[in-house]
Short mmCIF file of C-alpha atoms in Angstrom, two decimals:
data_model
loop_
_atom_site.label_atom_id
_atom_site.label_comp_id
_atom_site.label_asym_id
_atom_site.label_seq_id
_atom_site.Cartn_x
_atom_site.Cartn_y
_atom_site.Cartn_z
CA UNK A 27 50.91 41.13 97.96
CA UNK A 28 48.40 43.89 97.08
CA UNK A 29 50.68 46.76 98.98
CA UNK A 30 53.17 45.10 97.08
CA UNK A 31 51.51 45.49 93.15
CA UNK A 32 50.89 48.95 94.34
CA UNK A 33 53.83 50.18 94.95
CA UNK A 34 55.48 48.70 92.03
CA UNK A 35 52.95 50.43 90.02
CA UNK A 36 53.67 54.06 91.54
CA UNK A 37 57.84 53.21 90.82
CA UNK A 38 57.01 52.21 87.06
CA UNK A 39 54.19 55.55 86.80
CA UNK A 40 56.79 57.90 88.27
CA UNK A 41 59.61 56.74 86.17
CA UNK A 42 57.14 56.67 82.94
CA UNK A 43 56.16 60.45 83.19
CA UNK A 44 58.74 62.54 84.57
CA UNK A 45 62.40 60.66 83.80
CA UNK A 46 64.06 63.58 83.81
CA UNK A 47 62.71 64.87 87.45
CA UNK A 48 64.29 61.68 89.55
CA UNK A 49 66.94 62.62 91.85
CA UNK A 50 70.10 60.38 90.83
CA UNK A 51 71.12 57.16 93.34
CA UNK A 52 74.15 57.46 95.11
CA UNK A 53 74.71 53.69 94.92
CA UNK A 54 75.38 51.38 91.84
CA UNK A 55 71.92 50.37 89.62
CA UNK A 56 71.19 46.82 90.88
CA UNK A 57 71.08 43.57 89.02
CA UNK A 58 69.18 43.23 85.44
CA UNK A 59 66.04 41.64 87.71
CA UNK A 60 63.42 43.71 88.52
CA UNK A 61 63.22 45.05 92.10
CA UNK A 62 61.06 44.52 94.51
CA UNK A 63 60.61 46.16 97.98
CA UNK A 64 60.95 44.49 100.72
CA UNK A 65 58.98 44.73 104.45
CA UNK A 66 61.80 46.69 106.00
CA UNK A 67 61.91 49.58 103.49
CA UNK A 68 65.17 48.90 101.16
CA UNK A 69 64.78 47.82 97.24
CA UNK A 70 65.88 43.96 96.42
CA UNK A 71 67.30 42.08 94.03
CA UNK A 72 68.59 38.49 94.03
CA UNK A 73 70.72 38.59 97.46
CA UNK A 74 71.32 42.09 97.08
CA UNK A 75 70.41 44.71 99.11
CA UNK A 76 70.61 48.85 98.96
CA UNK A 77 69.64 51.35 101.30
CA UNK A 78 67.31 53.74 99.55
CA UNK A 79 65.53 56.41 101.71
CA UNK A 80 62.23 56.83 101.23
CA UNK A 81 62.43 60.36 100.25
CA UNK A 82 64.35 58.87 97.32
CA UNK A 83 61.02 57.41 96.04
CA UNK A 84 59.02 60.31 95.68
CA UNK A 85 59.92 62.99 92.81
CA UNK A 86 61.91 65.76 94.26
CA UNK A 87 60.58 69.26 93.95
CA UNK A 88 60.45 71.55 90.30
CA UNK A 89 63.36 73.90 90.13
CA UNK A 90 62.97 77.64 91.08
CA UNK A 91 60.69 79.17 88.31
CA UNK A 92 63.56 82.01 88.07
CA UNK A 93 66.74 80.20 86.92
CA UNK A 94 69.18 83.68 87.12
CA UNK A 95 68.77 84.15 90.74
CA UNK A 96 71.52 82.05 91.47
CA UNK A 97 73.97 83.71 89.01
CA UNK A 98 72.33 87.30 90.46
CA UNK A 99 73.20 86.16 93.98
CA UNK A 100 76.73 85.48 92.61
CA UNK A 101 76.96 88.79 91.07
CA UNK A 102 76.32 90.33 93.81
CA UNK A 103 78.44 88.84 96.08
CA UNK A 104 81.48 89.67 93.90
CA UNK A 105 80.33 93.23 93.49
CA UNK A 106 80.51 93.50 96.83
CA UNK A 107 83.95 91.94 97.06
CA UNK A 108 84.89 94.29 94.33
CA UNK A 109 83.60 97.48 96.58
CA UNK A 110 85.63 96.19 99.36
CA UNK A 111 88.81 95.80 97.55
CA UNK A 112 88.16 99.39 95.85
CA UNK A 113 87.81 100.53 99.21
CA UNK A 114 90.87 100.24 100.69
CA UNK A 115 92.67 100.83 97.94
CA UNK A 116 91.19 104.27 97.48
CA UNK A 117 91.70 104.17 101.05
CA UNK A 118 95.56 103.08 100.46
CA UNK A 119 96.07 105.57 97.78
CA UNK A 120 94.80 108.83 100.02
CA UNK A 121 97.03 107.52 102.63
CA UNK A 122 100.28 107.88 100.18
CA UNK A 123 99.24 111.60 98.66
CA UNK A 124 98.98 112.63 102.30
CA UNK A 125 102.28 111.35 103.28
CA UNK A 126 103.73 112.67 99.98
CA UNK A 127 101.98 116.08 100.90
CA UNK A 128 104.19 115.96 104.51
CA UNK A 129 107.11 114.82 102.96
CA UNK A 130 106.68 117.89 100.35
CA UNK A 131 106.56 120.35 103.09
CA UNK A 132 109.49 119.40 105.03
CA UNK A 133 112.93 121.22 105.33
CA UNK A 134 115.53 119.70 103.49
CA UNK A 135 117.71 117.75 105.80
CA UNK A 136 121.08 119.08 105.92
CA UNK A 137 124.38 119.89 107.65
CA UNK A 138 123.39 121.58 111.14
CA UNK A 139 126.42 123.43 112.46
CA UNK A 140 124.19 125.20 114.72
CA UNK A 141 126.08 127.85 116.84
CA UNK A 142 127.63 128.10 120.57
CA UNK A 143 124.52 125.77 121.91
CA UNK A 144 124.72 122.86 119.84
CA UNK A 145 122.21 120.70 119.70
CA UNK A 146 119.12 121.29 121.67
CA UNK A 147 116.97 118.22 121.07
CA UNK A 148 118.22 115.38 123.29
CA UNK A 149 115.42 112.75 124.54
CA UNK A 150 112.20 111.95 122.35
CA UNK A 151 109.12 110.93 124.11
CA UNK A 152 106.55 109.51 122.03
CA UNK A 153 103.06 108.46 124.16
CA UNK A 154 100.43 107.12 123.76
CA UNK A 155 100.14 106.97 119.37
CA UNK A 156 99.15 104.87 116.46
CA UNK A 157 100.24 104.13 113.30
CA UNK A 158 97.74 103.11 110.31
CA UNK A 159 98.38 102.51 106.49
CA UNK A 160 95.76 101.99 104.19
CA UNK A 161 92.80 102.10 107.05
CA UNK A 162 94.59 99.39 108.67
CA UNK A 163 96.26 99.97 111.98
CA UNK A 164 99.75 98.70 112.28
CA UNK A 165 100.39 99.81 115.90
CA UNK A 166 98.29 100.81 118.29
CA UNK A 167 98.48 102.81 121.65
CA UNK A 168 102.21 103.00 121.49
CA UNK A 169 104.82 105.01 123.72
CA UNK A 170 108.76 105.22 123.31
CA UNK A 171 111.41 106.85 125.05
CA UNK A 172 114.26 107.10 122.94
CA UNK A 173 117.07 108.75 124.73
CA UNK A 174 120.22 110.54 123.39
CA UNK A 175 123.57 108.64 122.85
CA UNK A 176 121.11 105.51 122.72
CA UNK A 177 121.65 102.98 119.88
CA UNK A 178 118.49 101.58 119.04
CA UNK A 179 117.71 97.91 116.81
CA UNK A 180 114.03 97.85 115.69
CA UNK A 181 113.34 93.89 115.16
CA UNK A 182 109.97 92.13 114.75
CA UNK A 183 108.39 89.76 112.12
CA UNK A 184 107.86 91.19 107.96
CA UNK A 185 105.10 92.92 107.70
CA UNK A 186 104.11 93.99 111.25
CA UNK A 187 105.05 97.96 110.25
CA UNK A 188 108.77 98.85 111.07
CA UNK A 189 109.55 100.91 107.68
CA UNK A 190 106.04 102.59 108.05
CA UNK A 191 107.34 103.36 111.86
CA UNK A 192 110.39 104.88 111.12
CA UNK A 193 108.52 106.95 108.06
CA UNK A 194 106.08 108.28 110.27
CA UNK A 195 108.75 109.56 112.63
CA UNK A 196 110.89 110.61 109.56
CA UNK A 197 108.04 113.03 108.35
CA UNK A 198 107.10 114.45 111.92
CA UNK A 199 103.33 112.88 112.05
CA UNK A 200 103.97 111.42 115.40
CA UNK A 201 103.43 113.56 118.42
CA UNK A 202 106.08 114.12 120.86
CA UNK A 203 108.76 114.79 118.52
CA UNK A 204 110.58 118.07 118.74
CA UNK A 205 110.04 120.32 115.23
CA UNK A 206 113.45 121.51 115.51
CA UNK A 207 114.57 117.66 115.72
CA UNK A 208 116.60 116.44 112.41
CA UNK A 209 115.52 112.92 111.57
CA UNK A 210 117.29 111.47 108.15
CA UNK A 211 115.48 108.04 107.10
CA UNK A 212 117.91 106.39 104.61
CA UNK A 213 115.45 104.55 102.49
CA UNK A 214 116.28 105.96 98.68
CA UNK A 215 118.94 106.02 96.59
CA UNK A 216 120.22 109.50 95.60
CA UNK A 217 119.69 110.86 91.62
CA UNK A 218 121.87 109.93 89.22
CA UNK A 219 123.41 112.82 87.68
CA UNK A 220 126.67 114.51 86.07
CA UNK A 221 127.26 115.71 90.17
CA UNK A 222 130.01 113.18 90.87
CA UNK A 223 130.04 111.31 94.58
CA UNK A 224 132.16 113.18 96.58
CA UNK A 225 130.14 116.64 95.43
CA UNK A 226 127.09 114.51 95.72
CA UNK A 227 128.25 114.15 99.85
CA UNK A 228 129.42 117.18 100.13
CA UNK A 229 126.43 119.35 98.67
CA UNK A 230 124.69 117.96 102.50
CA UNK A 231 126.88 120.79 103.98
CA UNK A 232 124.36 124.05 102.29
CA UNK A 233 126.12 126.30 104.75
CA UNK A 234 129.67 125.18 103.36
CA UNK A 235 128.40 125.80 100.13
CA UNK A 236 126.79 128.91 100.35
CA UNK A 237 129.76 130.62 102.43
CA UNK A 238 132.08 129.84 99.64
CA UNK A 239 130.03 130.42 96.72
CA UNK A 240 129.91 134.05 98.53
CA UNK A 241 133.54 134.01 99.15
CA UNK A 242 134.40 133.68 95.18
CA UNK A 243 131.73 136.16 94.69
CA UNK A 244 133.04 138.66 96.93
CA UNK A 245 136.74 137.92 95.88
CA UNK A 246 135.86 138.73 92.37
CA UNK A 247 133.72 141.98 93.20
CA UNK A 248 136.91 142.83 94.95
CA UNK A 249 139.47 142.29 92.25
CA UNK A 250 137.18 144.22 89.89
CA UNK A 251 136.86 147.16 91.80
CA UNK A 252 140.38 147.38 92.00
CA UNK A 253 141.08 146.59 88.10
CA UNK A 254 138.67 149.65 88.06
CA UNK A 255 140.15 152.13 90.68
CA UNK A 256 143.50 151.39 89.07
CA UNK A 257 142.20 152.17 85.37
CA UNK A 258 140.33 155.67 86.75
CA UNK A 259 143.70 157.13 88.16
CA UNK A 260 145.50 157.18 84.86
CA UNK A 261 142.40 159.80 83.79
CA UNK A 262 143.71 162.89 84.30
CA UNK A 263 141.11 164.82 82.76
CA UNK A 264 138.59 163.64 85.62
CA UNK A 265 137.83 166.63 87.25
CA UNK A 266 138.94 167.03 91.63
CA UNK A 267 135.50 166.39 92.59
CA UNK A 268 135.09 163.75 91.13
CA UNK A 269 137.89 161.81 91.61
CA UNK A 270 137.79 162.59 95.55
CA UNK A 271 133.99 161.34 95.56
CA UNK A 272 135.28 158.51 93.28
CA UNK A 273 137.76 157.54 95.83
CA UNK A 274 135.49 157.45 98.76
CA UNK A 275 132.88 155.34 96.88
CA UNK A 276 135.63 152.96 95.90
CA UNK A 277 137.30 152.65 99.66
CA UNK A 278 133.56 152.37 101.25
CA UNK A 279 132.76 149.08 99.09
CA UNK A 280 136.04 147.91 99.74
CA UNK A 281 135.75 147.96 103.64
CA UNK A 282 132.41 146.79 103.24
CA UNK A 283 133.43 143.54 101.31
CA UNK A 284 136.27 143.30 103.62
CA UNK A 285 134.46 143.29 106.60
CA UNK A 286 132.18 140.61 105.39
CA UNK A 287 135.04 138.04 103.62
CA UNK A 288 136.06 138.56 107.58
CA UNK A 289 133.16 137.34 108.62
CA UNK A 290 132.99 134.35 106.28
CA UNK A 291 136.41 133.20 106.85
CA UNK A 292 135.55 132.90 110.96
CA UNK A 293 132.73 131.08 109.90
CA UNK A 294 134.23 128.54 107.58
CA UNK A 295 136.74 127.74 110.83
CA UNK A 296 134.24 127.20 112.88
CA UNK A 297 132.44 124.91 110.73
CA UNK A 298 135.70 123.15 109.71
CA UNK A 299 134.96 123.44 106.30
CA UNK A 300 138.62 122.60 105.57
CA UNK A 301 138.35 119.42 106.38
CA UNK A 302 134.94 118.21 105.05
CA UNK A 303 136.30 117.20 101.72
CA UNK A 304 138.71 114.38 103.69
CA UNK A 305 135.66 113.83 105.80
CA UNK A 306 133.35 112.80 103.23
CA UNK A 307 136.74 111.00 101.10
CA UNK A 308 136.71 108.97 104.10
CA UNK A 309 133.46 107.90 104.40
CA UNK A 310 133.48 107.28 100.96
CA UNK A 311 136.40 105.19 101.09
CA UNK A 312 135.05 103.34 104.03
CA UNK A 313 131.56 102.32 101.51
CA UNK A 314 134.68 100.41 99.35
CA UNK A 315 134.63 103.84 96.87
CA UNK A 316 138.11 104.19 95.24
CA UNK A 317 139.83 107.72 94.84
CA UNK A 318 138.38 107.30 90.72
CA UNK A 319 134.60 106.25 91.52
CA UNK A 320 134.48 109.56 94.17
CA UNK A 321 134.96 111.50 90.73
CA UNK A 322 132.46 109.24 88.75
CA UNK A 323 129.43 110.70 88.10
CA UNK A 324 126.75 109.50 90.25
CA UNK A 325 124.70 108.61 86.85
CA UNK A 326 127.41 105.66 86.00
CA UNK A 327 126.64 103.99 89.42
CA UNK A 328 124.29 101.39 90.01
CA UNK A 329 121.32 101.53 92.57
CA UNK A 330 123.50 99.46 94.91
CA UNK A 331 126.24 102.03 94.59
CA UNK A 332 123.49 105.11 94.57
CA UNK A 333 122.66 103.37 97.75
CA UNK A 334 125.66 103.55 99.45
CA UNK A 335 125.90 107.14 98.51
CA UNK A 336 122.96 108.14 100.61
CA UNK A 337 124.31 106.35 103.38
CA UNK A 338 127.56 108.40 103.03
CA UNK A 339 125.77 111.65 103.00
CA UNK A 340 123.49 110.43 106.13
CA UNK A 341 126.65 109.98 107.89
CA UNK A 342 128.16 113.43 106.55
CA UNK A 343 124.95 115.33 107.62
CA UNK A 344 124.99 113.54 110.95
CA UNK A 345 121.40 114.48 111.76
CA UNK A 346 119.89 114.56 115.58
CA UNK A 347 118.03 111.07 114.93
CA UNK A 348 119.31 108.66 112.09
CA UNK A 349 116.76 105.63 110.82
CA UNK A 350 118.48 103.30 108.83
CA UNK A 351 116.70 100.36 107.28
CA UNK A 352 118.64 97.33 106.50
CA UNK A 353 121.66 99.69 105.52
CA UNK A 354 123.71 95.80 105.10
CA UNK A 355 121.47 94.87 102.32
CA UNK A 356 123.99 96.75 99.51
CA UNK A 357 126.93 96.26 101.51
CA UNK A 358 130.03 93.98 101.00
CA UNK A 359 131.86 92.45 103.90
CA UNK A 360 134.62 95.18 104.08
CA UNK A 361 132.04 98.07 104.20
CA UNK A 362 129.99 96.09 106.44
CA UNK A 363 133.21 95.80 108.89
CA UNK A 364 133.74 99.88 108.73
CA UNK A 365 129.98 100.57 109.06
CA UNK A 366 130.03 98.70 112.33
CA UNK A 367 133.28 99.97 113.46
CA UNK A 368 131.67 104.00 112.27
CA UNK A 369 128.11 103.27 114.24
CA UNK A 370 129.74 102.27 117.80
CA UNK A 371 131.76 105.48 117.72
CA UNK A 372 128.00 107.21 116.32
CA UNK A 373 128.02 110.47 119.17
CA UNK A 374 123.86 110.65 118.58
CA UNK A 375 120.95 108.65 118.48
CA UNK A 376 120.02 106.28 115.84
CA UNK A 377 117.41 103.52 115.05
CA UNK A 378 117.97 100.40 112.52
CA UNK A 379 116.33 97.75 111.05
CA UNK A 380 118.34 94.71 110.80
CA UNK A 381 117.68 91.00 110.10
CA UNK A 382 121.84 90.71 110.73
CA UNK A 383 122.65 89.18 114.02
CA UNK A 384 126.08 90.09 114.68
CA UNK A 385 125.77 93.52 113.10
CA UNK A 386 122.62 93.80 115.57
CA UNK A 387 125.09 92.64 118.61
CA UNK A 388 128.12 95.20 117.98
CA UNK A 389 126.45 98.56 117.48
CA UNK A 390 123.02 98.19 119.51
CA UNK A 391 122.79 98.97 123.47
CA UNK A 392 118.72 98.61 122.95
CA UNK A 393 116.48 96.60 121.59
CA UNK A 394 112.83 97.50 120.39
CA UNK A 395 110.57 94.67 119.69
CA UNK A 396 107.21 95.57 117.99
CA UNK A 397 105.20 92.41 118.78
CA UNK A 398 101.35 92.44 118.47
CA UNK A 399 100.88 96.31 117.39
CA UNK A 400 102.95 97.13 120.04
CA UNK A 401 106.36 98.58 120.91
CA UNK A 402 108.47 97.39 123.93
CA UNK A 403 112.22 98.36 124.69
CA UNK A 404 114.79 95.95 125.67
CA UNK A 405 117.97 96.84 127.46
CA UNK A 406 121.24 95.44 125.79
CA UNK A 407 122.41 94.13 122.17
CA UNK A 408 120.11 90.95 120.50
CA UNK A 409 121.41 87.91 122.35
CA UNK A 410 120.30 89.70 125.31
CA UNK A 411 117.20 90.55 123.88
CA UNK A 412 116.45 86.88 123.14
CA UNK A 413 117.41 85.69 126.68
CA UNK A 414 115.10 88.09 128.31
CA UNK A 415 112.10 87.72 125.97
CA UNK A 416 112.47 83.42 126.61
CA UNK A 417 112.90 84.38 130.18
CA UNK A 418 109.31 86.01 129.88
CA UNK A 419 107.55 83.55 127.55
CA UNK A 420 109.17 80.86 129.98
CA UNK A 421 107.06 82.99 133.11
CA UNK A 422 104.07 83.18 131.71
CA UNK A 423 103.66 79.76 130.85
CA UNK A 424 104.44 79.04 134.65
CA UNK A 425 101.93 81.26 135.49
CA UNK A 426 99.37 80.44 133.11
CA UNK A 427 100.13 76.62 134.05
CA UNK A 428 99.46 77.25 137.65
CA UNK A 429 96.88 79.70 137.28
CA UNK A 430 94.61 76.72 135.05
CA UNK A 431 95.72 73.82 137.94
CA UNK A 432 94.43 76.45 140.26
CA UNK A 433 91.27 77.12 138.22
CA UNK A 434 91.19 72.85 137.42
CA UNK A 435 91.15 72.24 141.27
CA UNK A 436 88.65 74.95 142.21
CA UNK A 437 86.23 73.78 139.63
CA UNK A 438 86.75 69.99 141.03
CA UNK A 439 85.77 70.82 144.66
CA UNK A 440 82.88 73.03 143.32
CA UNK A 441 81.26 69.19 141.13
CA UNK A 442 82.33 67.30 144.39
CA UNK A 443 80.26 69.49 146.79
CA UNK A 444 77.65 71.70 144.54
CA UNK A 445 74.85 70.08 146.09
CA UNK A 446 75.89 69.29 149.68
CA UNK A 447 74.15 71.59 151.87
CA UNK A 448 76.75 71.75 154.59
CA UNK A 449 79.34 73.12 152.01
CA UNK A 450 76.60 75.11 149.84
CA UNK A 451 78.48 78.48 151.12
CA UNK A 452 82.14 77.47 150.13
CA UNK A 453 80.71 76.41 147.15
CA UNK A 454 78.92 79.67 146.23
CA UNK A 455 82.22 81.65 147.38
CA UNK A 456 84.48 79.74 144.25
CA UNK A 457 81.73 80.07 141.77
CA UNK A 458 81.82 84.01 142.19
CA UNK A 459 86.37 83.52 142.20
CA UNK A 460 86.04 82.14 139.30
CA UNK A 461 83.69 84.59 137.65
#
């Protein structure tokens, strides 16, 4: 009874000075009679009975005497949160001005009629490199054979790095490619100007250009210097001398320009300039232009139509390597139909990204697959790519399966007999297999 008066004392003392200080109950208050403790520990009243630990009874400890260093511990976790995220977007944004500073100094990607040799790139080996954006590395250790005539699909989950693969090898900042190769990466629409669509195709072909643009250059020098000659022989006051060194002047320039409209004309028909006009009509036409939108200018086109007017000129220039990345998206069923038909007859090598199945199955012969920051070719069009990469999954679950029953049966025999004596030597001998 005395332990009893005692303790109820300390309960009424402690909630008498500091009320504010108790730690709350997790439990209902009890019954309007006053408790009393019982032998075993817990608070009663009437019949009922809570569980109150004893640490419960004694006033919990003051409060730190500095109430900000929670909030500064706060702070300073976001701050350093914040410094991350500035991080890698600093990081991010040095990335993109170095890429833009490539992408500034490379040629301009045009016609290449080349000369007797043709073409001199044919396979690309890439070993052994990495591709990063942002500080963060999107594939890693790397190595691709792409070889010429090849037809390539690049598949593999969003967001693993196929655009930022097929930039990198658009810009040259992987090793192993050739600096003479031609890579076009259709990715942006062209500018919308007063040049209207066919022009807009056919200003690809500089050579073409520039030999004609001399042609009517030359062609007028030529007409002028005759207009001229003809106008100085009806002076008859000229004196001899001067009309003989005249004369020889006059027939000098005009073998000259002769000569050289001689050599532009060969040129043109070896480029078969006369028929890139049809050439690029035709592509056009196959992109579901009509005769009247090739003479639109390319301002009065949408960016789905400014689109399809890069992928015309891609397929004008006909570069060494062509990347095309989701070149469907813009595309109506009738354009998507000639595309396919145009890429199976496509005489070079070209790599697309595709989330199209059937377009994937008519123009592909290989497959890469960038799984798990890496890169690994597939022989054959997509349903063949899907057979073999179950066929694989399929093995290695076998293997792994019979490897851990293997493992499972090992590590039985080794808790049968790890402390028999006889068998202490076979026992040893699994321990260090399995290590």
């Amino acid at each position: 009874m005395a332990s009893r008066r005692v303790l109820s004392s300390l309960l009424r003392s402690s909630a008498r000075h500091s009320p504010s200080t108790r730690a709350p109950l997790a439990f209902p208050p009890p019954p309007i009679s006053s408790p009393r403790p019982s032998p075993t520990g817990f608070l009663l009243s009437g019949a009922v009975e809570y569980a109150v630990p004893a640490a419960s009874l004694v006033p919990p400890s003051p409060p730190p005497t500095s109430p900000t260093a929670g909030a500064i511990g706060k702070i300073i976790d976001s701050g350093c949160v914040r410094d991350d995220a500035e991080g890698h977007l600093a990081q991010y944004q040095m990335h993109l001005a170095e890429m833009e500073a490539v992408r500034a100094g490379m040629p301009v990607v045009c016609v290449n009629h080349g000369g007797n040799e043709g073409s001199a790139v044919r396979d690309i080996h890439m070993e052994n490199f990495t591709v990063s954006v942002g500080g963060r590395d999107l594939i890693t250790d790397a190595s691709v054979t792409l070889s010429f005539g090849r037809h390539y699909g690049l598949v593999g989950r969003n967001g693993t790095g196929k655009t930022s693969f097929l930039r990198h090898m658009a810009m040259h900042a992987i090793d192993g490619i050739p600096k003479n190769c031609q890579i076009l990466h259709v990715e942006q629409e062209v500018e919308g100007d007063d040049t209207t669509a066919l022009q807009c195709v056919l200003n690809s072909d500089i050579e073409r250009i520039q030999l004609l643009e001399e042609e009517a250059r030359l062609l007028s020098q030529q007409c002028t210097d005759t207009y001229a000659v003809v106008r100085k022989r009806d002076l008859e006051d000229d004196e001899e001398t001067g009309k003989s060194n005249s004369k020889a002047n006059g027939s000098m320039d005009k073998n000259a320009i002769s000569k050289r409209l001689e050599e532009i004309y060969k040129r043109l028909e070896f480029i078969d300039a006369d028929s890139a006009e049809s050439r690029a009509a035709s592509i056009l036409a196959g992109l579901s232009f009509t005769p009247e939108m090739q003479r639109k200018p390319t301002k009065t086109f949408s960016g789905g139509w400014r689109m399809r007017i890069a992928l015309a000129r891609a397929l004008f220039i006909e570069p060494d390597l062509l990347l095309l990345d989701e070149p469907t998206n813009h595309l109506d069923l009738h354009a998507v139909l000639w595309l396919e038909s145009y890429l199976v007859r496509w005489p070079k090598t070209f790599i697309v990204v595709s989330h199209a199945r059937e377009f994937l199955n008519t123009v592909v012969t290989d497959i890469i697959h960038l799984h798990g920051q890496k890169l690994t070719t597939y022989k054959g069009d997509y349903d063949t790519f899907e057979k073999t990469r179950e066929e694989q999954l399929k093995n290695q679950k076998k293997a792994f399966e019979s490897k851990e029953k293997a493992r499972a049966h090992m590590q039985a025999f080794i808790d049968k007999f790890r402390y028999n004596a006889k068998r202490a030597s076979l026992v040893q001998s699994r321990i260090k297999l399995q290590i």
